[in-house]
Short mmCIF file of C-alpha atoms in Angstrom, two decimals:
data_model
loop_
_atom_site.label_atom_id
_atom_site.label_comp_id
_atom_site.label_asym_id
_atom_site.label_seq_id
_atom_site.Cartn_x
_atom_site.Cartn_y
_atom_site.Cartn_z
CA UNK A 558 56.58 -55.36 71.66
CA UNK A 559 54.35 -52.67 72.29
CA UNK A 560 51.06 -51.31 71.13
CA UNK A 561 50.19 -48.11 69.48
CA UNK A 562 46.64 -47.36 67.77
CA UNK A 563 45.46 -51.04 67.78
CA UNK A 564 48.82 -52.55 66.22
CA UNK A 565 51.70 -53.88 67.56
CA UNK A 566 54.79 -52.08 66.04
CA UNK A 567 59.06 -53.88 67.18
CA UNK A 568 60.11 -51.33 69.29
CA UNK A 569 63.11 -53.00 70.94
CA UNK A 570 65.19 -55.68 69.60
CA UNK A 571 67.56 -55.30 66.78
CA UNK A 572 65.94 -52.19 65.01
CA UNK A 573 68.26 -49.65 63.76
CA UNK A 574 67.76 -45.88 63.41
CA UNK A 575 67.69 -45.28 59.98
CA UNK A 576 66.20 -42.19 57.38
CA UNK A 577 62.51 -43.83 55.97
CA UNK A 578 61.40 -43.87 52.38
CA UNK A 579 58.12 -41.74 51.01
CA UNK A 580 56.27 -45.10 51.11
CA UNK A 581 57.99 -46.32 54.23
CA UNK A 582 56.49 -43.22 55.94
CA UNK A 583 53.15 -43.75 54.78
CA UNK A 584 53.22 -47.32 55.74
CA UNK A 585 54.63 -47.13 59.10
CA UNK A 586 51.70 -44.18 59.89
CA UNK A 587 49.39 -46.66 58.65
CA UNK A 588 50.42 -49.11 61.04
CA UNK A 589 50.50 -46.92 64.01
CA UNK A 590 46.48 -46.09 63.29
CA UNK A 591 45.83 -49.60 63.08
CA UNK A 592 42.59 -51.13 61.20
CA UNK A 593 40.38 -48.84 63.61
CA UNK A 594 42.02 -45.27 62.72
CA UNK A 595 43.10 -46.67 59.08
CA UNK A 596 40.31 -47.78 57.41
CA UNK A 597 38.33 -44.41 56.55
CA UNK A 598 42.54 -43.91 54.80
CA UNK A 599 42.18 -47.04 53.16
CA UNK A 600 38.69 -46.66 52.38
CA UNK A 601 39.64 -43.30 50.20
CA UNK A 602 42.74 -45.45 48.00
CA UNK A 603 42.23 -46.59 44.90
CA UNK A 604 43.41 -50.72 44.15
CA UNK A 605 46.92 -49.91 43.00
CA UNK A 606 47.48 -47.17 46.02
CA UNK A 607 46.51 -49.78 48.35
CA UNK A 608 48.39 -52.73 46.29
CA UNK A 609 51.57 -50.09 46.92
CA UNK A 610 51.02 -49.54 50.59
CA UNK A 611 50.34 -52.90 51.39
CA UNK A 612 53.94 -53.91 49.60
CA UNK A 613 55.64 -51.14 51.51
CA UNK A 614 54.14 -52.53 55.00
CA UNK A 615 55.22 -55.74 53.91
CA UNK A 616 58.77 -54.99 53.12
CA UNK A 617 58.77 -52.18 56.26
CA UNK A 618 60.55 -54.52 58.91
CA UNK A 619 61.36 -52.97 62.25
CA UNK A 620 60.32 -49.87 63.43
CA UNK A 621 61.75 -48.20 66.92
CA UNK A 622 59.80 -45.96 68.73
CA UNK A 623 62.21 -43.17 68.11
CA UNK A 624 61.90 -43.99 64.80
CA UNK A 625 58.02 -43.69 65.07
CA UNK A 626 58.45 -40.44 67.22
CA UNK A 627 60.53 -38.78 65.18
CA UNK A 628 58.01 -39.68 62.08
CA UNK A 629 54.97 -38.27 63.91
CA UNK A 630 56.67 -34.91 64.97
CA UNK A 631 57.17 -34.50 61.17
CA UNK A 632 53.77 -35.13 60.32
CA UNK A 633 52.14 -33.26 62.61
CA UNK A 634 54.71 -30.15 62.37
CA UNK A 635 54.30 -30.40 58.38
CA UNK A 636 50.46 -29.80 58.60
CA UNK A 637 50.57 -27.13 61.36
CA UNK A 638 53.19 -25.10 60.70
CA UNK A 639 51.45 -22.29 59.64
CA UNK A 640 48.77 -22.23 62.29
CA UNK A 641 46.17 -23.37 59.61
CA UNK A 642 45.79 -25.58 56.56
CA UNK A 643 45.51 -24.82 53.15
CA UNK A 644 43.92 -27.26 50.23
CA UNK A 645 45.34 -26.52 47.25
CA UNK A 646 46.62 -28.12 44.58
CA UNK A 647 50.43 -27.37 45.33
CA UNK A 648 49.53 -27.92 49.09
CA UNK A 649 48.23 -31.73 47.97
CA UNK A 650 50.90 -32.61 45.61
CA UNK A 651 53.87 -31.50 48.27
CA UNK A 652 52.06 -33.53 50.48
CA UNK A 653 51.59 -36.98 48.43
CA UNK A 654 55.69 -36.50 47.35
CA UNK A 655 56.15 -37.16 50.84
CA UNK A 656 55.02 -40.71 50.79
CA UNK A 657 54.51 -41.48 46.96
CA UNK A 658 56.79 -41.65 43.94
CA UNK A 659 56.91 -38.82 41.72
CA UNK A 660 55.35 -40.85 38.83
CA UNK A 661 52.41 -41.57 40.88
CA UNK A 662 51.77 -38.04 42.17
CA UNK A 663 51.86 -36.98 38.55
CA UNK A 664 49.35 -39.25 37.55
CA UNK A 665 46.94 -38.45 40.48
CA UNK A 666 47.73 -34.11 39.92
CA UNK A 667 47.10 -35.32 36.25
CA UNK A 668 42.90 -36.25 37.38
CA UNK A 669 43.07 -33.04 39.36
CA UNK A 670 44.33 -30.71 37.30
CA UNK A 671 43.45 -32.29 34.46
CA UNK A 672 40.17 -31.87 31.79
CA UNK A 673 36.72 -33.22 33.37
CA UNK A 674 37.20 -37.31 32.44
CA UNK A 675 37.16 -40.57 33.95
CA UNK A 676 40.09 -41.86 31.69
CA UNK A 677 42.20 -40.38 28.66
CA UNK A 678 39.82 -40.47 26.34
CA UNK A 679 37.36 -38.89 28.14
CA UNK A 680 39.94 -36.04 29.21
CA UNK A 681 40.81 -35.65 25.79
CA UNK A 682 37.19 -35.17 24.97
CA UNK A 683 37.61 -31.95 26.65
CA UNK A 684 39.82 -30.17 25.39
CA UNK A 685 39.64 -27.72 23.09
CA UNK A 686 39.51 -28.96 19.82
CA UNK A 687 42.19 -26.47 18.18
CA UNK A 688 44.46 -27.37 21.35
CA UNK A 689 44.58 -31.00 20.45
CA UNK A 690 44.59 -30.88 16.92
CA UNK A 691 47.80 -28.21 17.48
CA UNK A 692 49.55 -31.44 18.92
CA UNK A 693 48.24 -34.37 16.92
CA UNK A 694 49.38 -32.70 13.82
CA UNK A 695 53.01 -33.63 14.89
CA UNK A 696 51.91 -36.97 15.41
CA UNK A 697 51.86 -40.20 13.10
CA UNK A 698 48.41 -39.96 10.90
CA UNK A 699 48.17 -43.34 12.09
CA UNK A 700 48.38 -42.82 15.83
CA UNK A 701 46.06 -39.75 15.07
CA UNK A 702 43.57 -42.20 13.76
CA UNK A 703 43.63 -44.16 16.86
CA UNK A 704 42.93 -41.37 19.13
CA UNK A 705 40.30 -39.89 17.19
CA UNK A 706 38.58 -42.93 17.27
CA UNK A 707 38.34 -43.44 21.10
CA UNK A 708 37.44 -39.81 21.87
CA UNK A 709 33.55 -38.84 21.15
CA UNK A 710 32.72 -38.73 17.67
CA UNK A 711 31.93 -34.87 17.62
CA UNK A 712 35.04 -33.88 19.09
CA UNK A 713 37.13 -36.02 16.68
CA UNK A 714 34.84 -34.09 13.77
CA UNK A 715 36.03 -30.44 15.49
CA UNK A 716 39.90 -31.95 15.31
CA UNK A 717 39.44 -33.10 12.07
CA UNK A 718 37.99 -29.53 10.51
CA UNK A 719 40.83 -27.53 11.97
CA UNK A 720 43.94 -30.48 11.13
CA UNK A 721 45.89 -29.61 7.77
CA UNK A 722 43.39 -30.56 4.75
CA UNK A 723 45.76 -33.56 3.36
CA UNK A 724 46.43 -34.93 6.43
CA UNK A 725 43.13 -34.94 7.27
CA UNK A 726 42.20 -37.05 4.42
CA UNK A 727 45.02 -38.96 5.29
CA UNK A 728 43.52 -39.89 8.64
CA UNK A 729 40.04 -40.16 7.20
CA UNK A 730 41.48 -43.03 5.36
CA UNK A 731 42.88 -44.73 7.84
CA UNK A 732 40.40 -44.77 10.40
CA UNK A 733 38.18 -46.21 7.79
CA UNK A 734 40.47 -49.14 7.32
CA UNK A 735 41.64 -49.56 11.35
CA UNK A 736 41.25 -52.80 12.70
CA UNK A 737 41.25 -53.81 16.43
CA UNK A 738 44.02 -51.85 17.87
CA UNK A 739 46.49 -54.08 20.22
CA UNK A 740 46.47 -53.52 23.80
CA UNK A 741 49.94 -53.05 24.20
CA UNK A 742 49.42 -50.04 21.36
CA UNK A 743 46.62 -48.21 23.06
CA UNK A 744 48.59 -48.59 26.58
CA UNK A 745 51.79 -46.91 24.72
CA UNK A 746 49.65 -44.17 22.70
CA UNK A 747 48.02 -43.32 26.18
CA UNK A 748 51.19 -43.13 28.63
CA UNK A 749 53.10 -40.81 25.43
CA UNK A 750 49.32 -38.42 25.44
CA UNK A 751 49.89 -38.71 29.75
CA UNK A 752 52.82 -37.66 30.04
CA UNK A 753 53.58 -35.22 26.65
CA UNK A 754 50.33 -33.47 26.26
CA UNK A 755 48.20 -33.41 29.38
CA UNK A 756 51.11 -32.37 31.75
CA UNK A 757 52.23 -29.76 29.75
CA UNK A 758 49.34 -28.52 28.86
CA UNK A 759 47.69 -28.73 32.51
CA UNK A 760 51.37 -26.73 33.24
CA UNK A 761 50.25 -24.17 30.55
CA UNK A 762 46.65 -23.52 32.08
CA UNK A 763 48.16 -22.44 35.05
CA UNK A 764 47.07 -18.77 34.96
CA UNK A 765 49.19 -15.98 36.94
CA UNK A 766 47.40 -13.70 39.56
CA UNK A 767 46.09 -10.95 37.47
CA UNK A 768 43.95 -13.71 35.20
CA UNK A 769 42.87 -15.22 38.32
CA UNK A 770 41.71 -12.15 39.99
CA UNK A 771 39.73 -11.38 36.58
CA UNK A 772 37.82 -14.10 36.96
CA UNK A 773 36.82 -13.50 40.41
CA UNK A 774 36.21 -9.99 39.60
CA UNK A 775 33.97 -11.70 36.68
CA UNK A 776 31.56 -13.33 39.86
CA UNK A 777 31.09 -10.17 41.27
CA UNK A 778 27.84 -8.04 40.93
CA UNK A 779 28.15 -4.82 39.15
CA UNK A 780 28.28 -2.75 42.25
CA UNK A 781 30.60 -5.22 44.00
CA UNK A 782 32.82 -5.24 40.62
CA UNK A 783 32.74 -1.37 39.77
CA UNK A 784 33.74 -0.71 44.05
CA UNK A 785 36.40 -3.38 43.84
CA UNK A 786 38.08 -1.84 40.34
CA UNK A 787 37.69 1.50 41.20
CA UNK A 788 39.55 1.22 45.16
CA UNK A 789 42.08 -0.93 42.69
CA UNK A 790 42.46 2.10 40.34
CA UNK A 791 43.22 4.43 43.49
CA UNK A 792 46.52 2.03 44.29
CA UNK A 793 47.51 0.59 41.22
CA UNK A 794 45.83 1.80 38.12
CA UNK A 795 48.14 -0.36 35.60
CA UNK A 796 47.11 -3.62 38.01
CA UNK A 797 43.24 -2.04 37.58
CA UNK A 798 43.68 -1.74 33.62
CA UNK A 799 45.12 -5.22 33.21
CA UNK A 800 42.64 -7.07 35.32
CA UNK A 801 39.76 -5.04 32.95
CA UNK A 802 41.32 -6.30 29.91
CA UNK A 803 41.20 -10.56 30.98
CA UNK A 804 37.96 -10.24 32.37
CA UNK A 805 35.28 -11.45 30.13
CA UNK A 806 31.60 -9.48 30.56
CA UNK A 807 28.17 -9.83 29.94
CA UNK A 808 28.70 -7.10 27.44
CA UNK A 809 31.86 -9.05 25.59
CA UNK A 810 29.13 -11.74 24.88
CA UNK A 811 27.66 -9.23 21.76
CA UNK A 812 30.98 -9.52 19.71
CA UNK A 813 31.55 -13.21 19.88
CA UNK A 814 31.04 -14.48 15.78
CA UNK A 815 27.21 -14.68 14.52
CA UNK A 816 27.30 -18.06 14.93
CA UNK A 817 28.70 -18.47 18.93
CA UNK A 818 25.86 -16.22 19.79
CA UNK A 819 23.49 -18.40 17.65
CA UNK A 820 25.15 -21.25 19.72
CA UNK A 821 25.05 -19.82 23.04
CA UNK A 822 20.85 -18.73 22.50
CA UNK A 823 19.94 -21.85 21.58
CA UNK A 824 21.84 -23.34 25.20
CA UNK A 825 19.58 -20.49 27.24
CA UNK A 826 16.61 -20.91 29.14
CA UNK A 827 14.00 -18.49 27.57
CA UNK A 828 13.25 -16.90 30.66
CA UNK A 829 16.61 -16.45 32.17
CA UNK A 830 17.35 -14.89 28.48
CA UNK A 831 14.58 -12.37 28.87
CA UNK A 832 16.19 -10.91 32.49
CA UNK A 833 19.80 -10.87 31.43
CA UNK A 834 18.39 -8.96 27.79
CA UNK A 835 16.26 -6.76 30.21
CA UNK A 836 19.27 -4.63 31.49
CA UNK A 837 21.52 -5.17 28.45
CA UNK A 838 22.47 -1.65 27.02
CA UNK A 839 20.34 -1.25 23.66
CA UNK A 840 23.80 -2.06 21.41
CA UNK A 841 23.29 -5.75 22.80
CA UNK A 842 19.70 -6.32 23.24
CA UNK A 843 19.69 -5.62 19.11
CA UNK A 844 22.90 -7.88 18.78
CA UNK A 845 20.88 -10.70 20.13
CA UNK A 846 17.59 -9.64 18.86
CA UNK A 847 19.42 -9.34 15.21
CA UNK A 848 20.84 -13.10 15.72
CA UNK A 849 17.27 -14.33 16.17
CA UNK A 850 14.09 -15.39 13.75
CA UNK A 851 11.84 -12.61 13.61
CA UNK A 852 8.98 -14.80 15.50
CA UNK A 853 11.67 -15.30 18.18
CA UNK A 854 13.21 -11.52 18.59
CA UNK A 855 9.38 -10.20 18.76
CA UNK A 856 8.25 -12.79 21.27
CA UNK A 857 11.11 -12.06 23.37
CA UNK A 858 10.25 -8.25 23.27
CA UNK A 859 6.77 -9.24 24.70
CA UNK A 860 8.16 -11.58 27.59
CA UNK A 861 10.55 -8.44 28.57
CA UNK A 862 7.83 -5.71 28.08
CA UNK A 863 5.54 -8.47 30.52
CA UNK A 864 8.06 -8.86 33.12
CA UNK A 865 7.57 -5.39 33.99
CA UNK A 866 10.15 -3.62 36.16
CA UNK A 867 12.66 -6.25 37.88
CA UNK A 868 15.65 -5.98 40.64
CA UNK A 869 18.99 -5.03 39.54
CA UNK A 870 20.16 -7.92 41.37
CA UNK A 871 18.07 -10.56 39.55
CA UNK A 872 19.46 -8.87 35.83
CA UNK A 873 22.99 -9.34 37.21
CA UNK A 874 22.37 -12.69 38.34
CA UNK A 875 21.11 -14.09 35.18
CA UNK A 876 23.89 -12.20 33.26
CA UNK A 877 26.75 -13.46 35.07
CA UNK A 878 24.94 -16.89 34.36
CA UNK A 879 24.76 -16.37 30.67
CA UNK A 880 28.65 -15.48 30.92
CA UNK A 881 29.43 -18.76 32.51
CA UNK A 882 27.37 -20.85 30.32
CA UNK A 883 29.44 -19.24 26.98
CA UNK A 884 32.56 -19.93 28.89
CA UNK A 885 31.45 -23.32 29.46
CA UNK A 886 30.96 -23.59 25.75
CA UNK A 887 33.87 -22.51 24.44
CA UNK A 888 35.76 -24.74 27.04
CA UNK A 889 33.93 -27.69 25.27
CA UNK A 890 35.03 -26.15 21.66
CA UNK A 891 31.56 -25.27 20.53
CA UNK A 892 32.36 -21.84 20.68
CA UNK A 893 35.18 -19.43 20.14
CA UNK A 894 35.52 -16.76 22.64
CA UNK A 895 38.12 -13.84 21.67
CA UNK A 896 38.29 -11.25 23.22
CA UNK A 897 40.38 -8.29 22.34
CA UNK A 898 42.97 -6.70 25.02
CA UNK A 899 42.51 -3.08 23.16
CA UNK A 900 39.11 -3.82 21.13
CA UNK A 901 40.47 -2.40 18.12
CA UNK A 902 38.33 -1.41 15.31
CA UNK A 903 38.53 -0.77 11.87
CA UNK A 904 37.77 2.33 10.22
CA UNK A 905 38.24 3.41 6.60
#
């Protein structure tokens, strides 16, 4: 026998060289850090992860210090191969494939990638209500009934406005009449929404590198932004033009529908309202000011007029804030941001 981190580990003996398991790996490098190095590991598992590890140590048997060796070198070569370490999400799920099965590591990508939520119903919560409804309506009105009624009650009403009108009604009925649904139901309906919807639709938020940079170019000041896109537009004007087109601006918040911007005023603090409006071009200042009682627009004037002249900095600030609290909305399906790749307009 011989000791390594704390814990004795067979390295003689009868112990054949052999290929280890995911879990085998992750339960033999538990071993080797012992209850001293361990613990902080442990201390991050949920019950089930450590249920699963503790099975796999139990079932391990002998390990041989070239076995060990050999399973260290591949550890540490894994996480240093590139000179550096990068945390992201395909970086973590490669990583937990190594020692978990793949049914696992889908279900912990699925809290990561996943809509803000403790649990299902909570996830579903947050998604957009014309997403869900999209797949529901392909469901059974009776399993529609059962989800509706364990997500909050005014997201079900947003699914329910946009479903078909008579099955709708259908599901009206039925949720009026549903009893006590069965355990063994609400396990089923929730492994079918885990494994149809949420992974395919966390696969179908992934966005590709030009949507990404528009949203960083989105957190940029205007000087920052307008430098950035115009050195773009020197090498690549067709990259420049389509990164313009996703972003989503300060000035894209004046042609969201009467009733987003009605939405998004009443979610503003006064004050932070007054800055952003106080370098808005005059177009939008009378877009919001239109969209607004009369009392409201003309006290809103006054608190601009007051604030007297203000830093560029401050106006971009609270604009880029006012951007991310509509995008916020509409995430939550309380508003609906469209925006136009080629802003067409109508004339007669």
């Amino acid at each position: 026998m011989a000791e390594y981190g704390g814990t004795k580990l067979l390295v003689g003996g009868n112990a054949s060289q052999r290929a280890l398991t995911g879990d085998e790996k992750a339960a033999a490098l538990m071993l080797a850090l012992g209850p001293d190095y361990g613990k902080p590991i442990f201390d991050e598992l949920d019950e089930l992860e450590i249920k699963q590890l503790s099975r796999a140590m139990a079932r391990l048997g002998p390990i041989t210090q070239e076995m060990l060796d050999d399973l260290m070198v591949d550890f540490v070569t894994t996480i240093s191969s590139n000179g550096s370490l990068a945390g992201n999400t395909d970086s973590t799920e490669r990583l937990l494939l190594s020692f978990l099965p793949q049914e696992k590591v889908d279900s912990i990508m699925e809290e990561i990638r996943g809509p803000a939520g403790r649990n299902m119903w909570e996830k579903l919560s947050n998604v957009q209500a014309d997403v869900l409804a999209a797949y529901l309506k392909n469901e059974y009105p009776q399993t529609i009934a059962v989800v509706l009624s364990k997500i909050a009650t005014d997201h079900a009403s947003q699914v329910l406005a946009v479903l078909p009108e008579e099955l709708a009604m259908d599901v009206v009925q039925r949720m009026l009449g549903l009893d006590q649904v069965q355990k063994e139901i609400l396990e089923k309906i929730e492994s079918t929404l885990r494994t149809e919807f949420m992974s395919t639709l966390n696969h179908s938020k992934r966005r590709d590198s030009h949507e990404q940079m528009a949203e960083i170019f989105n957190s940029f000041d205007r000087q920052t932004e307008a430098r950035f896109i115009t050195t773009l537009e020197e090498h690549s004007r067709e990259d420049a033009e389509r990164i313009k087109s996703l972003m989503f601006t300060f000035e894209d918040l004046a042609k969201l529908e009467p009733s987003s911007i009605q939405t998004l005023l009443t979610r503003m603090d006064k004050k932070e309202l007054a800055l952003a409006l106080k370098g808005a071009n005059d177009g939008v200042k009378e877009t919001f000011f239109g969209n607004m009682s009369s009392r409201s627009a003309k006290l809103m004037r006054d608190d601009m007029e007051a604030m007297g002249p203000v830093r560029l900095k401050d106006v971009d600030e609270a604009q880029g804030r006012m951007v991310s609290t509509a995008k916020d909305l509409a995430a939550k399906g309380d508003i609906i941001i469209v925006k136009s790749k080629s802003d067409d307009q109508m004339v007669a």
